[in-house]
Coordinates of C-alpha atoms and ligand atoms in Angstrom, one line a residue:
X324 CA -49.7 43.2 13.7
X325 CA -46.8 41.9 15.9
X326 CA -43.8 44.0 16.8
X327 CA -41.6 42.5 14.1
X328 CA -41.9 43.4 10.4
X329 CA -40.5 42.0 7.2
X330 CA -38.1 45.0 7.0
X331 CA -36.7 44.0 10.5
X332 CA -36.0 40.5 9.2
X333 CA -34.0 42.0 6.3
X334 CA -32.0 44.1 8.7
X335 CA -31.3 41.1 11.0
X336 CA -30.2 39.0 8.0
X337 CA -27.7 41.7 6.9
X338 CA -26.4 42.1 10.4
X339 CA -25.7 38.4 10.8
X340 CA -24.3 38.2 7.3
X341 CA -21.8 41.0 8.1
X342 CA -20.8 39.3 11.5
X343 CA -20.4 35.9 9.9
X344 CA -18.3 37.2 7.0
X345 CA -15.9 38.9 9.3
X346 CA -15.6 36.0 11.9
X347 CA -11.9 35.4 12.1
X348 CA -11.8 31.9 13.5
X349 CA -14.0 28.8 14.1
X350 CA -14.7 29.6 17.7
X351 CA -16.0 33.2 17.1
X352 CA -18.1 31.8 14.2
X353 CA -19.6 29.3 16.5
X354 CA -20.4 32.0 19.1
X355 CA -22.3 33.9 16.3
X356 CA -24.2 30.8 15.4
X357 CA -25.3 30.3 19.0
X358 CA -26.3 33.9 19.4
X359 CA -28.6 33.5 16.3
X360 CA -29.8 29.9 16.2
X361 CA -29.0 28.5 19.7
X362 CA -31.8 27.7 22.1
X363 CA -31.8 31.3 23.4
X364 CA -30.6 32.8 20.1
X365 CA -32.2 35.8 18.6
X366 CA -33.8 34.0 15.6
X367 CA -35.0 31.1 17.8
X368 CA -36.7 33.5 20.2
X369 CA -38.4 35.3 17.3
X370 CA -39.7 31.9 16.0
X371 CA -41.0 31.2 19.4
X372 CA -43.1 34.4 19.1
X373 CA -45.0 32.9 16.1
X374 CA -47.3 31.1 18.5
X375 CA -48.8 34.3 19.7
X376 CA -49.5 35.7 16.2
X377 CA -52.8 35.9 14.4
X378 CA -53.3 33.3 11.6
X379 CA -52.8 36.1 9.0
X380 CA -49.5 37.3 10.5
X381 CA -48.3 33.7 10.8
X382 CA -48.7 33.1 7.0
X383 CA -46.5 36.0 6.3
X384 CA -44.0 35.8 9.2
X385 CA -43.7 32.0 9.4
X386 CA -42.0 31.5 6.0
X387 CA -40.0 34.7 6.4
X388 CA -38.5 33.6 9.7
X389 CA -37.9 30.1 8.4
X390 CA -36.1 31.6 5.4
X391 CA -34.0 33.8 7.8
X392 CA -33.1 30.8 9.9
X393 CA -32.1 28.7 6.9
X394 CA -30.1 31.6 5.3
X395 CA -28.1 32.2 8.5
X396 CA -27.4 28.5 8.9
X397 CA -26.2 28.3 5.3
X398 CA -24.0 31.4 5.7
X399 CA -22.4 29.8 8.9
X400 CA -21.7 26.6 6.9
X401 CA -20.0 28.5 4.0
X402 CA -17.9 30.5 6.4
X403 CA -17.0 27.4 8.4
X404 CA -15.7 25.6 5.3
X405 CA -13.7 28.7 4.3
X406 CA -12.1 29.0 7.7
X407 CA -11.3 25.3 7.7
X408 CA -9.6 25.6 4.4
X409 CA -7.7 28.7 5.5
X410 CA -6.5 26.7 8.6
X411 CA -5.4 23.8 6.4
X412 CA -3.5 26.1 4.0
X413 CA -1.8 27.8 6.9
X414 CA -0.7 24.4 8.3
X415 CA 0.5 23.2 4.9
X416 CA 2.5 26.4 4.5
X417 CA 4.1 26.3 8.0
X418 CA 4.7 22.5 8.1
X419 CA 6.2 22.3 4.6
X420 CA 9.1 19.9 4.1
X421 CA 11.7 20.5 1.5
X422 CA 12.1 17.1 0.0
X423 CA 15.0 18.3 -2.1
X424 CA 17.3 19.0 0.9
X425 CA 20.2 16.6 1.3
X426 CA 19.8 13.9 4.0
X427 CA 21.8 14.2 7.1
X428 CA 23.9 11.0 7.7
X429 CA 23.5 11.5 11.4
X430 CA 19.8 10.8 11.4
X431 CA 20.1 7.0 11.3
X432 CA 22.2 4.0 10.2
X433 CA 21.6 0.5 9.0
X434 CA 22.4 -2.0 11.7
X435 CA 25.3 -4.2 10.7
X436 CA 23.0 -7.3 10.9
X437 CA 20.7 -5.7 8.3
X438 CA 23.7 -4.7 6.2
X439 CA 25.1 -8.2 6.2
X440 CA 21.7 -9.8 5.4
X441 CA 21.4 -7.5 2.5
X442 CA 24.9 -8.4 1.3
X443 CA 24.0 -12.1 1.5
X444 CA 20.8 -11.5 -0.4
X445 CA 22.8 -9.7 -3.1
X446 CA 25.3 -12.6 -3.4
X447 CA 22.7 -15.3 -3.4
X448 CA 20.3 -13.6 -5.8
X449 CA 23.2 -13.3 -8.2
X450 CA 23.3 -17.1 -8.0
X451 CA 19.5 -17.4 -8.8
X452 CA 18.2 -17.7 -5.2
X453 CA 15.0 -15.9 -4.1
X454 CA 14.2 -14.8 -0.5
X455 CA 11.6 -16.8 1.6
X456 CA 10.2 -16.0 5.0
X457 CA 8.5 -17.8 7.8
X458 CA 7.0 -16.9 11.3
X459 CA 9.1 -16.4 14.4
X460 CA 6.5 -18.3 16.4
X461 CA 6.5 -21.9 15.0
X462 CA 4.7 -25.1 15.7
X463 CA 6.5 -28.3 16.7
X464 CA 5.8 -29.8 13.3
X465 CA 7.8 -27.2 11.3
X466 CA 10.5 -26.6 13.8
X467 CA 11.2 -30.2 14.7
X468 CA 9.0 -33.1 13.5
X469 CA 9.1 -32.5 9.8
X470 CA 12.9 -31.9 10.1
X471 CA 13.3 -35.5 11.2
X472 CA 13.5 -34.8 14.9
X473 CA 11.1 -37.5 16.2
X474 CA 9.2 -36.7 19.4
X475 CA 11.5 -37.4 22.4
X476 CA 14.6 -37.2 20.2
X477 CA 17.6 -36.0 22.3
X478 CA 18.6 -33.5 19.6
X479 CA 15.5 -31.5 20.6
X480 CA 17.0 -30.8 24.0
X481 CA 20.2 -29.5 22.4
X482 CA 18.2 -26.6 21.0
X483 CA 17.4 -24.9 24.3
X484 CA 13.9 -24.1 23.1
X485 CA 11.7 -21.3 24.3
X486 CA 8.2 -22.8 24.7
X487 CA 5.0 -20.7 24.4
X488 CA 2.1 -21.1 26.8
X489 CA -0.1 -23.9 25.2
X490 CA -3.0 -22.7 23.0
X491 CA -6.6 -23.4 24.0
X492 CA -6.4 -26.6 21.8
X493 CA -3.4 -27.8 23.8
X494 CA -0.9 -27.0 21.0
X495 CA 2.4 -25.7 22.3
X496 CA 4.2 -23.4 19.9
X497 CA 7.9 -22.5 20.2
X498 CA 10.1 -19.5 19.2
X499 CA 11.8 -21.0 16.2
X500 CA 15.3 -22.3 17.2
X501 CA 16.6 -22.1 13.7
X502 CA 15.5 -20.9 10.2
X503 CA 15.2 -24.5 9.0
X504 CA 11.4 -24.6 9.4
X505 CA 11.3 -22.2 6.4
X506 CA 12.7 -25.1 4.4
X507 CA 9.6 -27.1 5.3
X508 CA 7.2 -24.3 4.6
X509 CA 8.8 -23.7 1.2
X510 CA 8.9 -27.4 0.1
X511 CA 5.2 -27.8 1.2
X512 CA 4.1 -24.8 -0.8
X513 CA 6.4 -24.9 -3.9
X514 CA 7.3 -27.5 -6.4
X515 CA 10.9 -28.2 -7.3
X516 CA 13.2 -26.8 -8.6
X517 CA 13.6 -24.7 -5.5
X518 CA 16.4 -22.2 -4.7
X519 CA 15.8 -20.0 -1.7
X520 CA 17.5 -18.3 1.1
X521 CA 15.5 -17.5 4.3
X522 CA 17.0 -14.7 6.6
X523 CA 15.5 -14.1 10.0
X524 CA 15.5 -14.1 13.7
X525 CA 16.0 -17.2 15.7
X526 CA 15.8 -17.9 19.5
X527 CA 17.5 -20.1 22.0
X528 CA 17.6 -20.0 25.8
X529 CA 21.3 -19.2 26.0
X530 CA 23.2 -16.1 27.0
X531 CA 26.9 -15.3 27.4
X532 CA 29.7 -13.4 25.6
X533 CA 29.1 -15.3 22.4
X534 CA 25.4 -16.2 22.7
X535 CA 22.3 -14.0 22.8
X536 CA 18.7 -15.4 23.3
X537 CA 17.8 -13.9 20.0
X538 CA 20.2 -14.2 17.0
X539 CA 20.0 -14.2 13.3
X540 CA 20.4 -16.9 10.7
X541 CA 20.3 -17.2 6.9
X542 CA 19.0 -20.6 5.7
X543 CA 19.6 -21.9 2.2
X544 CA 17.8 -24.6 0.3
X545 CA 18.3 -26.0 -3.2
X546 CA 16.1 -28.8 -4.5
X547 CA 16.3 -30.3 -8.0
X548 CA 16.6 -33.6 -9.9
X549 CA 20.4 -33.7 -10.1
X550 CA 21.7 -31.7 -7.2
X551 CA 24.7 -33.2 -5.4
X552 CA 27.3 -32.4 -2.8
X553 CA 29.6 -30.8 -5.4
X554 CA 26.9 -28.1 -5.9
X555 CA 26.8 -27.5 -2.1
X556 CA 30.5 -27.1 -1.9
X557 CA 30.9 -24.9 -4.9
X558 CA 27.9 -22.7 -3.9
X559 CA 29.3 -22.1 -0.3
X560 CA 32.9 -21.6 -1.4
X561 CA 31.8 -18.9 -3.9
X562 CA 29.6 -17.4 -1.2
X563 CA 32.3 -16.9 1.4
X564 CA 34.8 -15.4 -1.1
X565 CA 32.1 -13.0 -2.3
X566 CA 31.1 -12.2 1.2
X567 CA 34.6 -11.5 2.6
X568 CA 35.6 -9.8 -0.7
X569 CA 38.8 -11.8 -0.8
X570 CA 39.9 -15.4 -1.6
X571 CA 38.9 -17.6 1.3
X572 CA 40.2 -21.1 2.0
X573 CA 37.5 -23.4 3.4
X574 CA 37.2 -27.0 4.7
X575 CA 34.2 -29.2 5.3
X576 CA 34.1 -31.3 8.5
X577 CA 31.7 -34.2 8.9
X578 CA 29.0 -33.4 11.4
X579 CA 25.4 -34.5 12.3
X580 CA 22.1 -32.8 11.9
X581 CA 18.8 -34.8 11.9
X582 CA 17.6 -33.1 8.7
X583 CA 20.6 -33.6 6.5
X584 CA 22.6 -36.7 5.5
X585 CA 25.5 -36.5 5.0
X586 CA 26.0 -33.4 7.1
X587 CA 29.0 -31.1 7.5
X588 CA 30.2 -27.9 9.1
X589 CA 32.2 -25.5 7.0
X590 CA 35.3 -23.7 8.5
X591 CA 37.2 -20.8 7.0
X592 CA 40.9 -20.2 7.4
X593 CA 41.8 -17.2 9.5
X594 CA 44.7 -15.7 11.5
X595 CA 44.9 -13.3 14.4
X596 CA 46.5 -9.9 13.7
X597 CA 46.8 -8.3 17.1
X598 CA 43.3 -7.7 18.3
X599 CA 41.7 -8.2 14.9
X600 CA 41.0 -11.3 12.9
X601 CA 42.0 -11.8 9.2
X602 CA 39.8 -14.1 7.3
X603 CA 41.1 -16.1 4.3
X604 CA 44.6 -17.1 5.1
X605 CA 46.4 -18.3 8.2
X606 CA 46.8 -21.5 10.3
X607 CA 43.5 -21.5 12.3
X608 CA 40.0 -22.6 11.3
X609 CA 36.7 -21.1 12.3
X610 CA 33.4 -22.7 11.9
X611 CA 30.8 -20.5 10.2
X612 CA 28.0 -22.7 9.0
X613 CA 26.2 -26.1 9.0
X614 CA 25.1 -27.8 5.8
X615 CA 24.3 -31.1 4.2
X616 CA 22.2 -33.0 1.7
X617 CA 18.5 -32.8 2.6
X618 CA 17.5 -36.0 4.4
X619 CA 15.0 -38.3 2.4
X620 CA 12.7 -38.3 5.5
X621 CA 12.4 -34.5 5.3
X622 CA 11.6 -34.6 1.5
X623 CA 9.0 -37.2 2.2
X624 CA 7.4 -35.2 5.1
X625 CA 7.0 -32.4 2.6
X626 CA 5.4 -34.5 -0.1
X627 CA 8.5 -34.6 -2.3
X628 CA 9.6 -37.9 -3.8
X629 CA 13.2 -38.5 -2.6
X630 CA 13.8 -41.0 -5.4
X631 CA 13.3 -38.2 -8.0
X632 CA 14.5 -35.1 -6.1
X633 CA 17.4 -34.3 -3.9
X634 CA 19.1 -31.2 -2.7
X635 CA 21.2 -29.4 -0.2
X636 CA 20.6 -27.0 2.7
X637 CA 22.8 -24.7 4.8
X638 CA 22.3 -22.4 7.8
X639 CA 24.6 -19.7 9.0
X640 CA 24.8 -17.3 11.9
X641 CA 24.5 -13.8 10.6
X642 CA 25.6 -12.0 13.7
X643 CA 28.8 -14.1 13.9
X644 CA 29.6 -13.3 10.2
X645 CA 28.9 -9.6 10.7
X646 CA 31.3 -9.5 13.7
X647 CA 34.0 -11.3 11.7
X648 CA 33.6 -9.1 8.6
X649 CA 33.3 -5.7 10.4
X650 CA 35.4 -6.4 13.6
X651 CA 32.8 -6.0 16.4
X652 CA 34.3 -7.5 19.5
X653 CA 31.2 -8.4 21.6
X654 CA 28.0 -10.0 20.4
X655 CA 25.9 -8.5 23.1
X656 CA 26.6 -4.9 22.0
X657 CA 24.9 -5.8 18.7
X658 CA 21.5 -5.8 20.5
X659 CA 22.0 -3.2 23.2
X660 CA 20.6 -0.4 20.9
X661 CA 23.3 2.1 22.0
X662 CA 23.2 5.0 19.4
X663 CA 27.0 5.5 19.8
X664 CA 27.6 1.9 18.8
X665 CA 25.2 2.3 15.9
X666 CA 26.7 5.5 14.8
X667 CA 30.1 3.9 14.8
X668 CA 29.3 0.5 13.2
X669 CA 26.2 1.3 11.3
X670 CA 26.0 1.8 7.5
X671 CA 24.5 4.5 5.3
X672 CA 20.9 3.6 4.5
X673 CA 21.4 5.4 1.1
X674 CA 24.2 3.1 -0.2
X675 CA 22.9 -0.1 -1.6
X676 CA 25.1 -3.2 -1.4
X677 CA 25.8 -4.4 -4.9
X678 CA 28.2 -6.8 -6.6
X679 CA 29.3 -4.2 -9.1
X680 CA 30.0 -1.2 -6.8
X681 CA 31.2 -3.4 -3.8
X682 CA 29.2 -4.9 -1.0
X683 CA 30.1 -2.6 1.8
Ligands
LIG777 N1 19.5 -25.5 11.4 C1 20.9 -25.8 11.7 C2 21.3 -25.0 13.0 O1 20.6 -24.1 13.4 C3 21.9 -25.3 10.6 C4 21.7 -26.1 9.3 C5 20.8 -25.7 8.4 C6 22.4 -27.3 9.2 C7 20.6 -26.4 7.2 C8 22.2 -28.0 8.0 C9 21.4 -27.6 7.0 O2 22.2 -25.4 13.7

């Protein structure tokens, strides 16, 4: 008979069980596992002794040692799960957040550009527009060609375009110079009647007090069977009065854009009051947007029959309108990311712009 007996195995099992049950953390539990089942662990060494036993002893001790090994492994697993759950419960208790606490206004504000875009969405959705989007990195077709800028047309140069490195297939993408490509994407994927606005970032290689290389526009597009210039004027006049929350006198000046015919720019009446600007009345005019009736070539490029459908489009600079409405003096501050500026000019993220309760 070898020097280990069945009674020893029982004693070893109880000893390990007691150690495992009182292990206080995962690392001490693992130390116990190694001391029992590791390469040089107590139980592993005992199993190694089986080779030197007589066949009769082996038939008794083999299953007994195997049982011991499996039991200890199972006890370790159970304790491990329990310790992991305890750790999770402790973390949940100590990292608890009270979702019912009031929010601190200091923790963040809506950027005025975001605020103004939301105000515009509120006004235009009240007029039945939905919001469309397109990519900032555009191809030449959507940014220029389909908008009736033929290749080599001088109007392309006026856009101060940022060009991307050409793709492997030789295609040279651009950072969109305006939100008008979203007109094209919308007309190619939707059937008239169409009534959308498209807010977003636009890019031109230009930088001074009143220009930043990245700026924001909101595009508008309305297509139907009986849309005319009167709809364009009424829509935009209603828009500016709603936006500036006062009666605003406007005028339309003839202009040129390749993608609209006729084209116009819309000015609003304003006056200077010391350092600030009052929109609505006064003797001076300020240009705030470009607009016009969608050119038949643009409709055709999008697969829309210009003999059946027509419509109008407009595009306005959001940053400019935000500065006018909320009195920010320098465009470049808008994108400097200074928390003091954001704290001063930012809006509460918890107050939603609405026509009923007021836009701002
Ligand atoms: N895309 C023009 C611009 O950026 C604005 C515009 C849009 C003009 C739609 C007419 C119609 O200058």
